[in-house]
Short mmCIF file of C-alpha atoms in Angstrom, two decimals:
data_model
loop_
_atom_site.label_atom_id
_atom_site.label_comp_id
_atom_site.label_asym_id
_atom_site.label_seq_id
_atom_site.Cartn_x
_atom_site.Cartn_y
_atom_site.Cartn_z
CA GLY A 530 43.37 -85.42 -3.74
CA ARG A 531 41.19 -85.55 -6.97
CA PRO A 532 40.13 -81.93 -8.00
CA GLY A 533 36.90 -80.51 -7.02
CA ARG A 534 36.96 -82.68 -3.79
CA GLN A 535 38.55 -81.43 -0.49
CA HIS A 536 39.86 -83.36 2.61
CA ALA A 537 40.32 -82.30 6.12
CA ASP A 538 43.99 -81.69 7.22
CA ILE A 539 43.60 -82.37 10.83
CA ALA A 540 43.39 -85.61 12.31
CA PRO A 541 42.52 -86.30 16.13
CA PRO A 542 45.60 -86.11 18.33
CA GLY A 543 47.22 -89.25 18.57
CA SER A 544 45.73 -90.64 15.37
CA SER A 545 47.74 -92.44 12.96
CA LEU A 546 44.94 -92.70 10.36
CA PRO A 547 45.46 -90.91 7.21
CA THR A 548 43.65 -87.59 6.74
CA ARG A 549 41.92 -88.24 3.70
CA ALA A 550 40.27 -91.77 5.67
CA LEU A 551 39.03 -89.35 8.25
CA ALA A 552 37.49 -86.94 5.65
CA ALA A 553 35.91 -89.63 3.42
CA PRO A 554 32.02 -89.51 3.51
CA PRO A 555 30.99 -92.72 4.80
CA LEU A 556 29.43 -95.34 2.79
CA LEU A 557 26.62 -96.61 4.83
CA ARG A 558 25.14 -93.43 6.10
CA PRO A 559 21.86 -92.98 4.99
CA ALA A 560 21.26 -89.05 3.31
CA PRO A 561 19.62 -86.91 5.80
CA ALA A 562 16.61 -86.84 3.94
CA ALA A 563 16.04 -90.22 4.16
CA ILE A 564 15.79 -90.02 8.05
CA ARG A 565 14.03 -87.17 8.76
CA ALA A 566 10.60 -88.42 10.68
CA SER A 567 7.31 -87.38 9.07
CA ALA A 568 3.66 -88.81 9.13
CA SER A 569 3.76 -88.09 5.21
CA SER A 570 6.78 -89.04 3.28
CA ALA A 571 5.77 -87.29 0.06
CA ALA A 572 5.08 -84.05 1.96
CA ASN A 573 8.88 -84.21 3.06
CA GLY A 574 10.42 -85.98 0.08
CA GLU A 575 11.37 -88.95 2.18
CA LEU A 576 11.97 -92.30 0.97
CA ILE A 577 9.60 -94.25 3.36
CA SER A 578 7.19 -92.66 6.19
CA ALA A 579 8.38 -93.87 9.73
CA HIS A 580 4.94 -96.07 9.96
CA ALA A 581 5.69 -97.72 6.84
CA ALA A 582 8.87 -98.61 8.22
CA ALA A 583 6.89 -99.71 11.58
CA ARG A 584 4.69 -102.04 9.27
CA MET A 585 8.28 -103.36 7.73
CA TYR A 586 9.74 -104.23 10.89
CA ARG A 587 6.30 -106.41 11.97
CA LEU A 588 6.37 -108.04 8.44
CA LEU A 589 10.01 -108.98 8.58
CA GLY A 590 9.67 -110.39 12.09
CA GLY A 591 6.61 -112.20 10.82
CA ALA A 592 8.33 -113.81 8.05
CA THR A 593 11.54 -114.35 10.45
CA SER A 594 9.40 -116.48 12.50
CA ALA A 595 7.80 -118.33 9.71
CA ALA A 596 11.27 -119.33 8.11
CA TRP A 597 12.31 -120.05 11.82
CA VAL A 598 9.69 -122.43 12.41
CA CYS A 599 9.72 -124.12 8.61
CA CYS A 600 13.52 -124.82 9.13
CA SER A 601 12.88 -126.24 12.68
CA VAL A 602 9.94 -128.64 11.14
CA ALA A 603 12.60 -129.65 8.14
CA ALA A 604 15.44 -130.21 10.14
CA LEU A 605 13.77 -131.65 13.45
CA ALA A 606 10.49 -133.35 12.52
CA THR A 607 12.08 -135.38 9.72
CA TYR A 608 14.73 -136.76 11.41
CA LYS A 609 12.59 -139.73 13.12
CA PRO A 610 9.43 -139.38 11.35
CA HIS A 611 7.55 -142.29 13.27
CA ARG A 612 8.95 -140.60 16.50
CA VAL A 613 5.84 -137.90 16.82
CA LEU A 614 6.63 -136.73 20.41
CA HIS A 615 10.06 -137.01 19.94
CA ASN A 616 10.19 -134.33 17.16
CA ALA A 617 7.40 -132.20 18.30
CA ILE A 618 9.58 -131.50 21.55
CA GLY A 619 12.58 -130.84 19.29
CA VAL A 620 10.44 -128.49 17.25
CA ALA A 621 9.04 -126.84 20.33
CA GLN A 622 12.61 -126.22 21.92
CA ALA A 623 13.99 -124.55 18.73
CA CYS A 624 10.92 -122.26 18.72
CA THR A 625 11.73 -121.20 21.94
CA ALA A 626 13.58 -118.15 20.49
CA LEU A 627 10.54 -117.09 18.58
CA PRO A 628 9.29 -114.69 21.63
CA LEU A 629 12.97 -112.92 21.15
CA VAL A 630 12.48 -112.37 17.43
CA TRP A 631 8.87 -110.89 18.27
CA THR A 632 9.71 -108.70 20.83
CA THR A 633 12.68 -107.14 19.23
CA THR A 634 10.74 -106.39 16.00
CA GLU A 635 7.97 -105.09 17.93
CA SER A 636 9.95 -103.06 19.88
CA LEU A 637 11.78 -101.26 16.85
CA ALA A 638 8.53 -101.07 15.40
CA ARG A 639 7.36 -98.83 17.87
CA THR A 640 10.28 -96.91 18.58
CA VAL A 641 10.05 -95.85 14.71
CA ALA A 642 6.29 -95.37 14.61
CA ASP A 643 5.84 -93.16 17.80
CA ASN A 644 9.25 -91.33 17.74
CA GLY A 645 10.32 -91.46 13.93
CA TRP A 646 13.15 -92.11 12.05
CA GLU A 647 15.98 -90.36 14.45
CA ALA A 648 14.92 -92.28 17.24
CA LEU A 649 16.56 -95.36 15.67
CA GLY A 650 19.68 -93.85 16.21
CA ASP A 651 19.56 -93.86 19.85
CA ALA A 652 21.76 -96.61 21.69
CA GLN A 653 18.84 -99.16 22.53
CA PRO A 654 17.37 -99.27 19.13
CA ARG A 655 20.91 -99.37 17.43
CA SER A 656 21.71 -102.08 19.62
CA LEU A 657 18.68 -103.86 18.93
CA ASN A 658 19.07 -103.35 15.06
CA LEU A 659 23.15 -104.77 15.13
CA GLY A 660 21.94 -107.84 17.04
CA LEU A 661 18.84 -108.37 14.93
CA ALA A 662 21.42 -108.18 11.93
CA ALA A 663 23.87 -110.53 13.22
CA ALA A 664 21.43 -113.15 14.28
CA SER A 665 19.90 -113.10 10.76
CA ALA A 666 23.29 -113.23 9.16
CA TRP A 667 24.10 -116.46 11.58
CA CYS A 668 20.83 -117.74 10.56
CA ALA A 669 21.42 -117.42 6.91
CA VAL A 670 24.80 -119.08 7.34
CA THR A 671 23.28 -121.99 9.39
CA ALA A 672 20.52 -122.42 6.77
CA ALA A 673 22.86 -122.53 3.82
CA ALA A 674 25.41 -124.95 5.74
CA ALA A 675 22.52 -127.03 7.21
CA PRO A 676 23.89 -130.29 6.03
CA ALA A 677 27.32 -129.95 7.45
CA PHE A 678 25.59 -128.84 10.90
CA THR A 679 23.59 -131.48 11.28
CA ALA A 680 25.70 -134.45 10.31
CA ALA A 681 26.26 -136.87 12.79
CA VAL A 682 27.01 -140.56 12.82
CA VAL A 683 24.04 -142.46 14.65
CA ARG A 684 24.74 -146.20 15.57
CA THR A 685 21.51 -147.37 17.28
CA SER A 686 18.90 -150.22 16.46
CA ASP A 687 16.84 -147.50 15.12
CA PRO A 688 18.64 -145.93 12.01
CA VAL A 689 17.76 -142.55 10.98
CA ARG A 690 16.12 -141.98 7.60
CA TYR A 691 16.23 -138.64 5.68
CA PRO A 692 13.49 -137.98 3.39
#
């Protein structure tokens, strides 16, 4: 190993992983000081207070909802602009996912506000955070590749006009 750095010499029984990989510090684990719950972040040297994190969850839930509605309107309400009811129904159907976004972000906001940062390490909040991250990543991919996802050949007497 490198000078000044020690590695564990024992691996779990039956493990085929090198001991250096087991002893390496995780890259994505926050520093303990950053996850301590506190009402006053400055007093304890935290990066962000639990209440500020709760506000951020709510803000980002609202921003996600606004982006979702804008993408829905852009993709579904411009398909055949003269068919107002048809487009409104499509946008309304796309927006049925919004309550899931709102309840997930509100649940995480309440968890961190009521119980502090450490509560986000419990199984349910961790699952919600991972699900929210996966859904956000998928939404970003689909928004970036929207033309490929929405391309279609339409053969009707009412041709599609794109703006």
